[in-house]
Tab-separated table of C-alpha atoms and ligand atoms in Angstrom:
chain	number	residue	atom	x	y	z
U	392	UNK	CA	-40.869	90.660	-19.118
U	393	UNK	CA	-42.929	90.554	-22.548
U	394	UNK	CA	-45.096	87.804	-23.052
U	395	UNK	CA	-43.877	84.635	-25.708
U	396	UNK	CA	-45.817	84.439	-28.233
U	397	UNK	CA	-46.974	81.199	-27.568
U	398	UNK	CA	-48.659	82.587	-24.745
U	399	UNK	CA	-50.479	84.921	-26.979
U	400	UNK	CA	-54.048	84.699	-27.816
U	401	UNK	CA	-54.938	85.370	-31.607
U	402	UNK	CA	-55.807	88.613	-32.241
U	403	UNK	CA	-59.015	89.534	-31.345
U	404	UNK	CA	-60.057	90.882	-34.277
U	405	UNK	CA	-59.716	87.234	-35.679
U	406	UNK	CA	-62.885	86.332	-33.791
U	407	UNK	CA	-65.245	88.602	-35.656
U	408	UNK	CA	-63.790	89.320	-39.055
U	409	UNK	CA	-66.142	88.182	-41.934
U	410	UNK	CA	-63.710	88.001	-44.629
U	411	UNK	CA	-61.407	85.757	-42.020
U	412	UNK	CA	-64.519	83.614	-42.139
U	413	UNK	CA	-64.606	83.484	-46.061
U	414	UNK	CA	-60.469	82.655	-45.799
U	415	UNK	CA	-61.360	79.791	-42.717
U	416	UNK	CA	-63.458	78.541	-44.923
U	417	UNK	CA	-61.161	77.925	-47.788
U	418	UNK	CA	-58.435	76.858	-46.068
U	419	UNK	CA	-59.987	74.997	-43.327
U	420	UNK	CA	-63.490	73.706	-43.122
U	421	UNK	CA	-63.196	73.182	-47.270
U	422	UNK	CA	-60.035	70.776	-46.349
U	423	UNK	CA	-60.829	69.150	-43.178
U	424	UNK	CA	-62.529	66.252	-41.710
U	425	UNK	CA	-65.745	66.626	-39.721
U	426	UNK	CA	-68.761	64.763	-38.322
U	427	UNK	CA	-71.357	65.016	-40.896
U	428	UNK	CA	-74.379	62.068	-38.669
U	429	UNK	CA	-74.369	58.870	-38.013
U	430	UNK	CA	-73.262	55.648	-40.682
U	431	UNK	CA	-76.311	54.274	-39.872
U	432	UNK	CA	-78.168	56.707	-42.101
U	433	UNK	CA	-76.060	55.183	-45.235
U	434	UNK	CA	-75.969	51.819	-44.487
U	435	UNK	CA	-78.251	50.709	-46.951
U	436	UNK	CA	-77.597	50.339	-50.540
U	437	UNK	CA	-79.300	53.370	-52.712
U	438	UNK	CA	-79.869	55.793	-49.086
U	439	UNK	CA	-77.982	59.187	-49.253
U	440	UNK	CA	-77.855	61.972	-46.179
U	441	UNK	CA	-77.460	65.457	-47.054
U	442	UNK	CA	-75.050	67.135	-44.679
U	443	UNK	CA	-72.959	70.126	-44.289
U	444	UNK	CA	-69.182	70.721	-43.187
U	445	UNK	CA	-68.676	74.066	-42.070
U	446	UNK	CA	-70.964	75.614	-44.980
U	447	UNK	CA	-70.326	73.444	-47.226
U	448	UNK	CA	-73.274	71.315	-48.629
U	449	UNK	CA	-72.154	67.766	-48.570
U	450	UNK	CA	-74.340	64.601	-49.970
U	451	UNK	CA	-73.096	61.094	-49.141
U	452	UNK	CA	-74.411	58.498	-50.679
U	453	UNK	CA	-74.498	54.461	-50.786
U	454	UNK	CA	-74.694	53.432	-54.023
U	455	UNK	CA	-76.338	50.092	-55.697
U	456	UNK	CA	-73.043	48.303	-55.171
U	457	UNK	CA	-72.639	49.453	-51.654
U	458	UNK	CA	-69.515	51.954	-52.605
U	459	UNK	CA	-70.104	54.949	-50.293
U	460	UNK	CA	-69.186	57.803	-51.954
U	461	UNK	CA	-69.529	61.518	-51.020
U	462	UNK	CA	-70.229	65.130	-53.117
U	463	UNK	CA	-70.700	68.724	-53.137
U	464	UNK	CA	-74.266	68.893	-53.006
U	465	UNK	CA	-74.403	71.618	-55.769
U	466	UNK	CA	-76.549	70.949	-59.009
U	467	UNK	CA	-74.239	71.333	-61.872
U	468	UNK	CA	-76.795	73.191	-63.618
U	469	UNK	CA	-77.422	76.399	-61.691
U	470	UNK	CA	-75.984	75.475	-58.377
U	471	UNK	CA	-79.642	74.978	-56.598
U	472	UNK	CA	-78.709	72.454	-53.304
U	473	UNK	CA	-79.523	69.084	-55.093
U	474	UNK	CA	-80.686	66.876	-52.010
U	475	UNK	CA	-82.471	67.816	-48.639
U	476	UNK	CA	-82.417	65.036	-45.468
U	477	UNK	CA	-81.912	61.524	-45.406
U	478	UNK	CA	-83.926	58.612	-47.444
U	479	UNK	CA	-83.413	55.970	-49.930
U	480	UNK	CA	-83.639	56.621	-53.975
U	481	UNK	CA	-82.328	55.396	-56.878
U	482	UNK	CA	-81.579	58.178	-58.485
U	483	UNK	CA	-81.080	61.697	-57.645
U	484	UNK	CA	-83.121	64.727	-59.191
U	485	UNK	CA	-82.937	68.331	-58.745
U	486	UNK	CA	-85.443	70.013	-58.062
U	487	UNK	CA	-85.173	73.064	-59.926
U	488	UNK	CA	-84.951	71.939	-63.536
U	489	UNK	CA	-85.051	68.212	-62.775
U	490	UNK	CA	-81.375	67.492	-63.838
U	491	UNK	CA	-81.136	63.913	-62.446
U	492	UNK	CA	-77.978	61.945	-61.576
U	493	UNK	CA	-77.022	58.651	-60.602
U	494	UNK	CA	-75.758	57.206	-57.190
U	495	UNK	CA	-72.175	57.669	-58.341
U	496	UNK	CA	-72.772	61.260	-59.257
U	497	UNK	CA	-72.678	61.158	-62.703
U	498	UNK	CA	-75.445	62.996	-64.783
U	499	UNK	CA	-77.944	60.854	-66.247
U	500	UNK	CA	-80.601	63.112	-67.669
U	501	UNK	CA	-80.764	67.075	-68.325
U	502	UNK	CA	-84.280	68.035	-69.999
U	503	UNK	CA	-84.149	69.597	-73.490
U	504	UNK	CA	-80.385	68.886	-73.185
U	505	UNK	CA	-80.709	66.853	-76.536
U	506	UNK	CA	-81.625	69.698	-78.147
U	507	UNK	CA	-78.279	71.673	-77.780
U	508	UNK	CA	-75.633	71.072	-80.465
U	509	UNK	CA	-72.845	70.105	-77.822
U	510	UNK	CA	-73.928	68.653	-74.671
U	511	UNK	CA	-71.288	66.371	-73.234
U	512	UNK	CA	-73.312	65.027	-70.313
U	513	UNK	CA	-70.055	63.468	-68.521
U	514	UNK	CA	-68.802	66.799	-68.439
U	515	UNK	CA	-71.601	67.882	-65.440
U	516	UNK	CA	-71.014	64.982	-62.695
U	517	UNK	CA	-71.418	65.809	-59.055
U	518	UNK	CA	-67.968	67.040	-57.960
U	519	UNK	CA	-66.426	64.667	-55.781
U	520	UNK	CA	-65.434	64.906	-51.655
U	521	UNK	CA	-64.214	62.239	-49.435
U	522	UNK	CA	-66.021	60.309	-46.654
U	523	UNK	CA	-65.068	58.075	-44.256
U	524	UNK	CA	-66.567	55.776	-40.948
U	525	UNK	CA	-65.305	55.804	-38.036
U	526	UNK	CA	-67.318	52.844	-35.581
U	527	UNK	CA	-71.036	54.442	-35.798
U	528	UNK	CA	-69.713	57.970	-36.739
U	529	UNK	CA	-69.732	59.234	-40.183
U	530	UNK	CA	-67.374	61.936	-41.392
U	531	UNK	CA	-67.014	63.936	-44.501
U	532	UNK	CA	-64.287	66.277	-46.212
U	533	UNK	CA	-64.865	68.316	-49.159
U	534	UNK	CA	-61.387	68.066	-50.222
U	535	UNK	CA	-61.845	64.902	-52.654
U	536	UNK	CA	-57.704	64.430	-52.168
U	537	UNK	CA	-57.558	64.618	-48.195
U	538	UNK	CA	-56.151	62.006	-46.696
U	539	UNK	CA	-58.063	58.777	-45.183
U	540	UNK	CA	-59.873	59.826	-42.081
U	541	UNK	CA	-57.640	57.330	-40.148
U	542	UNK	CA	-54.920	59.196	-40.941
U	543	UNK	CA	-56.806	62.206	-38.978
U	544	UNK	CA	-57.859	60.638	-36.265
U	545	UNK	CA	-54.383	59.501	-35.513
U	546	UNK	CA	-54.408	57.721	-31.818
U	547	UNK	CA	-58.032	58.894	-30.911
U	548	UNK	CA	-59.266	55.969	-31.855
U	549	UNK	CA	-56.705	54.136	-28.989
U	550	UNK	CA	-57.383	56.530	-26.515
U	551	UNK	CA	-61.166	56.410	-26.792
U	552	UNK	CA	-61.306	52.945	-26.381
U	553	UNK	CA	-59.564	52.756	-23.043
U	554	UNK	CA	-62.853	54.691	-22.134
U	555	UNK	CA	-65.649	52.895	-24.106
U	556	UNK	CA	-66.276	50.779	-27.191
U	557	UNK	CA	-68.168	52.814	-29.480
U	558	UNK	CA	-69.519	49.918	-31.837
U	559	UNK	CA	-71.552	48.787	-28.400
U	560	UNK	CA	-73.367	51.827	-28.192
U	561	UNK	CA	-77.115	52.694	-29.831
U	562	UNK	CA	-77.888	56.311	-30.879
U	563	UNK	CA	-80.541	58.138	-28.880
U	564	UNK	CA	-81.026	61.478	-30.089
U	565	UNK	CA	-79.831	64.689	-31.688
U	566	UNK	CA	-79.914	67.764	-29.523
U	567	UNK	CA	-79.221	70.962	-31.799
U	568	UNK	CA	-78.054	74.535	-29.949
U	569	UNK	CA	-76.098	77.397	-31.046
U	570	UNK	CA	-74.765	80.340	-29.773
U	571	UNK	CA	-73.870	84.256	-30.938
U	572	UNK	CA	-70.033	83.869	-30.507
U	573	UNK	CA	-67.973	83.222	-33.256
U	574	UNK	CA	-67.131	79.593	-33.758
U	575	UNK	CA	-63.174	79.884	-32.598
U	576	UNK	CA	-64.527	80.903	-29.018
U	577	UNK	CA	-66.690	78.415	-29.103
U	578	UNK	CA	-63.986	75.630	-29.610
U	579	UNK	CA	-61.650	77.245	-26.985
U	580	UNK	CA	-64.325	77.297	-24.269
U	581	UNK	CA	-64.280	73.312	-24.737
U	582	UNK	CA	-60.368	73.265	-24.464
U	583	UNK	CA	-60.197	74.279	-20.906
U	584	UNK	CA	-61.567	73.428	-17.938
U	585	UNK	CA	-59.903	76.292	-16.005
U	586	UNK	CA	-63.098	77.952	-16.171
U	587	UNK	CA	-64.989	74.877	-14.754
U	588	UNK	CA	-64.485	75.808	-10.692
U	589	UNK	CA	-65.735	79.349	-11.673
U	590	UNK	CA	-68.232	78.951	-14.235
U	591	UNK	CA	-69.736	75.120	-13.767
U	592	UNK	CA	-70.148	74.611	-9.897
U	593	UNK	CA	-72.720	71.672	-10.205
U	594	UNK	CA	-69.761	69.972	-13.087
U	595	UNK	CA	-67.287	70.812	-10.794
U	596	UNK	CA	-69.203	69.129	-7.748
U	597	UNK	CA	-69.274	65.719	-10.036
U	598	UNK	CA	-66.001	66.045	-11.921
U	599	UNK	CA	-62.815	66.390	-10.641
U	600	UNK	CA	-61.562	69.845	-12.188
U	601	UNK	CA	-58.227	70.128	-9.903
U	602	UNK	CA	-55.212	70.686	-12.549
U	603	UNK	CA	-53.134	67.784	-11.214
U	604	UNK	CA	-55.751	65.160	-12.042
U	605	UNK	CA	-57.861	66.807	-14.747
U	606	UNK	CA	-55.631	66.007	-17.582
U	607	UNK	CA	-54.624	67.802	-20.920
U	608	UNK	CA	-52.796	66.417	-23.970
U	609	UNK	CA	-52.353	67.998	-27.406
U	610	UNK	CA	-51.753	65.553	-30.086
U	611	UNK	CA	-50.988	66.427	-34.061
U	612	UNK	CA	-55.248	66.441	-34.942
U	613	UNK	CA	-56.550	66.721	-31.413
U	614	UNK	CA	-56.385	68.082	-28.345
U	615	UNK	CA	-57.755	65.423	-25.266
U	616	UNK	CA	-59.080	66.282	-21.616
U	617	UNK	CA	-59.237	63.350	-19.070
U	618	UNK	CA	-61.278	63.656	-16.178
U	619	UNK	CA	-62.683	61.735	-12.956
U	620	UNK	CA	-65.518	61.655	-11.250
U	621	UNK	CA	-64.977	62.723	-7.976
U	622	UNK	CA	-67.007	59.918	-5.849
U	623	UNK	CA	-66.912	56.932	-8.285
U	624	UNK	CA	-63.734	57.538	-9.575
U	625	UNK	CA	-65.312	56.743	-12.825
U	626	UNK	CA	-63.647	58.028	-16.073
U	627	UNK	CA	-64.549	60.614	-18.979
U	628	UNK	CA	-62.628	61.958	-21.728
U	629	UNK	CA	-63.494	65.359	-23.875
U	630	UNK	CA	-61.524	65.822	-27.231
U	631	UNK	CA	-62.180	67.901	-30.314
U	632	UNK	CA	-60.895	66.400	-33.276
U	633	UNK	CA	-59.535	69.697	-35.479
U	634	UNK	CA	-61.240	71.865	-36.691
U	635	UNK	CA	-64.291	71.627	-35.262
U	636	UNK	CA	-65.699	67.675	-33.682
U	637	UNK	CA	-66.203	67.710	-30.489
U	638	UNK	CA	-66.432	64.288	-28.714
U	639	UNK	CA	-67.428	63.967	-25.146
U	640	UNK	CA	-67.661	60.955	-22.872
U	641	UNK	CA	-69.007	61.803	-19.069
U	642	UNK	CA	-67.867	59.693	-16.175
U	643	UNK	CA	-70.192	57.235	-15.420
U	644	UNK	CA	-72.560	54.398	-17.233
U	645	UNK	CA	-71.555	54.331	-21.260
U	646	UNK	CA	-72.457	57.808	-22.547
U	647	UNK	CA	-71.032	59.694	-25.713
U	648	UNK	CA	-72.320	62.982	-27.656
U	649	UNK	CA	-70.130	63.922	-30.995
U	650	UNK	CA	-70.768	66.311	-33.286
U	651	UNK	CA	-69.750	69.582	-35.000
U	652	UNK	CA	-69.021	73.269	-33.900
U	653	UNK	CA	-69.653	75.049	-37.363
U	654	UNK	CA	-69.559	79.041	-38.169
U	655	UNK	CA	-73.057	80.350	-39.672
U	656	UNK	CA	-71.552	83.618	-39.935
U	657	UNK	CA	-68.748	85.342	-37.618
U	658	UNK	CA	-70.648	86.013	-34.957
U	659	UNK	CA	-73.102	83.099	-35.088
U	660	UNK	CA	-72.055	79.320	-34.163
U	661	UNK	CA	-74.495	76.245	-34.758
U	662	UNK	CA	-73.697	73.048	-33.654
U	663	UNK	CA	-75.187	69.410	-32.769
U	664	UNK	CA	-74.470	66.921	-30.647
U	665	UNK	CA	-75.352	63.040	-31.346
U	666	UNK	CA	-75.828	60.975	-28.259
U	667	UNK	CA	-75.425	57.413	-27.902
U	668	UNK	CA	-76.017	55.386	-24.640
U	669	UNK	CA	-75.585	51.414	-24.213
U	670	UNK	CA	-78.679	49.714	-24.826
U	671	UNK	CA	-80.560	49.297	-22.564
U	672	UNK	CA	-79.706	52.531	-20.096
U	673	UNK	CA	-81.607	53.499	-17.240
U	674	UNK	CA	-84.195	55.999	-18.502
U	675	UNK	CA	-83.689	58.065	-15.159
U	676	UNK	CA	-80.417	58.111	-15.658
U	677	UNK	CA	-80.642	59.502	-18.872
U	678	UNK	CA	-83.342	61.958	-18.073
U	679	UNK	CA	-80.643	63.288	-15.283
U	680	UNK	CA	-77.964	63.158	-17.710
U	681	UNK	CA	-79.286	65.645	-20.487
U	682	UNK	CA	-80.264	67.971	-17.260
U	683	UNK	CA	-76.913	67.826	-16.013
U	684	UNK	CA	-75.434	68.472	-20.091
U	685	UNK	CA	-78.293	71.141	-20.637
U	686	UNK	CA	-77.567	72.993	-17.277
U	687	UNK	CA	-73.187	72.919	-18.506
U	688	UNK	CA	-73.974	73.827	-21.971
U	689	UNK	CA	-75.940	77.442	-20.931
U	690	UNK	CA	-73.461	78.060	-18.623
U	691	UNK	CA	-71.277	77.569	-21.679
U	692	UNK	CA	-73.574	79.728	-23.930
U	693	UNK	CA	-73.212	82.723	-21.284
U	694	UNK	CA	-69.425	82.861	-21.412
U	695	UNK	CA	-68.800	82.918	-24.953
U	696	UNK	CA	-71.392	85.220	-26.244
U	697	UNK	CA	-69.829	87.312	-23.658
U	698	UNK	CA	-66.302	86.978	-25.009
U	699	UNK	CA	-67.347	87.319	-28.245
U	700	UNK	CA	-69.022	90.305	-27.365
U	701	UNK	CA	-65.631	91.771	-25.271
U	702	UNK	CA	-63.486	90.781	-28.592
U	703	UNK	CA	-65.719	92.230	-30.811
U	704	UNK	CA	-65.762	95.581	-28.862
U	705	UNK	CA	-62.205	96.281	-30.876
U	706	UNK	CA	-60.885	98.087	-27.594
U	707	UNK	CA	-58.582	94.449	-26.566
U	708	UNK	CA	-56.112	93.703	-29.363
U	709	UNK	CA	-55.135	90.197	-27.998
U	710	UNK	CA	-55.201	88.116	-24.667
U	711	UNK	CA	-53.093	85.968	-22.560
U	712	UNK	CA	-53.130	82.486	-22.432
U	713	UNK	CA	-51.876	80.407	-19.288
U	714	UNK	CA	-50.063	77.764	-20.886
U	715	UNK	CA	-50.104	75.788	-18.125
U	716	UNK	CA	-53.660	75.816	-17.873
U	717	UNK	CA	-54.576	76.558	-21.669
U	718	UNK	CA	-52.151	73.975	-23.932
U	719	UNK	CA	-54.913	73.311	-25.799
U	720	UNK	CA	-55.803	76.295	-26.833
U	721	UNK	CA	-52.681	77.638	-27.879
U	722	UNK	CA	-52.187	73.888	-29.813
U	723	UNK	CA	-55.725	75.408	-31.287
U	724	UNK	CA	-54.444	78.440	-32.248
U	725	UNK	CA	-51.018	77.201	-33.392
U	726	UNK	CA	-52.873	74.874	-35.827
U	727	UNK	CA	-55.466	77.618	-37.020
U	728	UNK	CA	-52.873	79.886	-37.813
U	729	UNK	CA	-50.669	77.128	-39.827
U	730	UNK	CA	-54.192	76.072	-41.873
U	731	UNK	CA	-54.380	79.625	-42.432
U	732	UNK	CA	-50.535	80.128	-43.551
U	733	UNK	CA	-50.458	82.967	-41.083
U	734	UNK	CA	-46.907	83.397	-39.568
D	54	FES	S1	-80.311	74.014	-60.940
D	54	FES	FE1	-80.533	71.876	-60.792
D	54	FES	S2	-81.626	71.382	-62.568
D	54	FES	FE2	-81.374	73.496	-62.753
D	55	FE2	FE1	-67.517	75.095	-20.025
């Protein structure tokens, strides 16, 4: 019997296609929520953090009146990147030509601009995007129109509090990796643990991979793994908020890493994670801890720049998924494919 096509993988060729990049782009990481750092960075009146969300340059800033506001981070004059980093400032000036704008985006100054017959300077604002807080977690959305980040996270919020209360925790570090496997592998690798008894023996000695107690759900905006440590009993959840946030809490004292899975080009896939402990952690335990993450995540690195390598040999027009043990990738797929008005 043929295969539904639920149980279909996308086509392979989706996984190394440059111009499927340029459409992802449009239609999804220019329209979608993602983690752009920490709301710690704009806490303070006049600070701004220059981010990115999936390629596109993204400054958020906090303005004298404490509105938080976000932009494309594209001078209006000749599109140089406007802002690099974090800081505090009161206004905001190009380097390039020194076109300065305000807090709220608008243009304030343009050199020699005085001198032009017509120079309407409200005319050349910052174009607008949308940003939102979540607890300590800071997300952006170029789409200026998208709905409220709440709306996105839908129940995640609930369900990550039954595990830990993410306004206790205090940010430790940022830990940046990447891999040569287009960004859609990436994401799929984290929706399964199927590949956990195989692939992650010194996980699967900890974590309790077994399908009846290692737990998937699909939800409308994210897909959620459950899991339980196999001595303690203690509890973990993984979920990636679509597109692209990954948010991971290990069984076992308050731990949680976030952060984004974003395409550099269609066969190149940067990403971040921020970690945040309870104060006061044991420092051995934490030293363990980004062993034990370090050791998972090249075992990771290994299996999708090998897909992507298989996928990208063009010999393999599609896969199968086992639905049973793979839900979350075809609720993945299924959601790629509608952002991308495929049939
Ligand atoms: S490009 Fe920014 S001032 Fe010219
Ligand atoms: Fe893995």
């Amino acid at each position: 019997m043929a295969a539904s096509a639920d149980s279909l993988t996308l086509p392979f060729a989706w996984y190394s296609d440059e111009q499927l990049l340029r459409r992802e782009r449009a239609s999804i990481f220019a329209r979608s929520w993602q983690y752009a750092g920490r709301a710690a960075q704009v806490a303070e009146p006049g600070s701004y953090l220059a981010t990115d969300a999936g390629g596109v340059p993204i400054l958020v800033t906090r303005d004298r009146e404490g509105s938080l506001r976000a932009f494309v981070n594209v001078c209006r004059h000749r599109g140089s990147l406007l802002m690099e980093g974090c800081g505090k400032r009161n206004t905001l000036q190009c380097s390039y030509h020194a076109w300065t704008y305000d807090l709220d985006g608008s243009l304030r100054s343009a050199p020699r601009s005085e001198r032009e017959l017509e120079f309407a300077a409200e005319d050349w604002s910052l174009l607008s995007a949308s940003v939102g807080i979540w607890g300590p977690f800071l997300f952006v959305n170029p789409d200026p129109a998208a709905v409220s980040l709440a709306e996105h996270l839908g129940e995640l919020p609930a369900i990550l509090s039954r595990a830990i209360d993410i306004d206790g925790l205090e940010f430790h570090s940022r830990v940046e990796f990447g891999a040569d496997a287009n960004w859609k592998i990436v994401v799929e690798n984290f929706l399964e643990c199927y590949h956990c008894p195989t692939a992650h023996p010194s996980f699967s000695e900890e974590v309790d991979v077994h399908p009846d107690r290692y737990l998937l759900e699909a939800h409308p905006t994210f897909a959620a793994q459950f899991a339980q440590a196999k001595r303690t009993g203690a509890r973990g959840q993984f979920h990636l908020l679509f597109p692209n946030t990954g948010l991971n809490v290990f069984p076992g004292p308050a731990n949680l890493s976030i952060g984004p899975i974003a395409p550099a080009s269609a066969g190149r896939t940067e990403r971040y994670l921020d970690y945040f402990f309870a104060p006061g952690a044991d420092a051995g335990w934490v030293t363990d801890f980004f062993a034990f993450d370090d050791q998972v995540g090249r075992e990771d690195r290994f299996l999708v720049e090998s897909v992507h390598r298989g996928m990208a040999s063009g010999m393999v027009d599609q896969g199968r998924l086992l639905l049973n043990a793979e839900p979350l990738l075809a609720a993945f797929q299924h959601w790629v494919g509608t952002q991308l008005g495929a049939t």
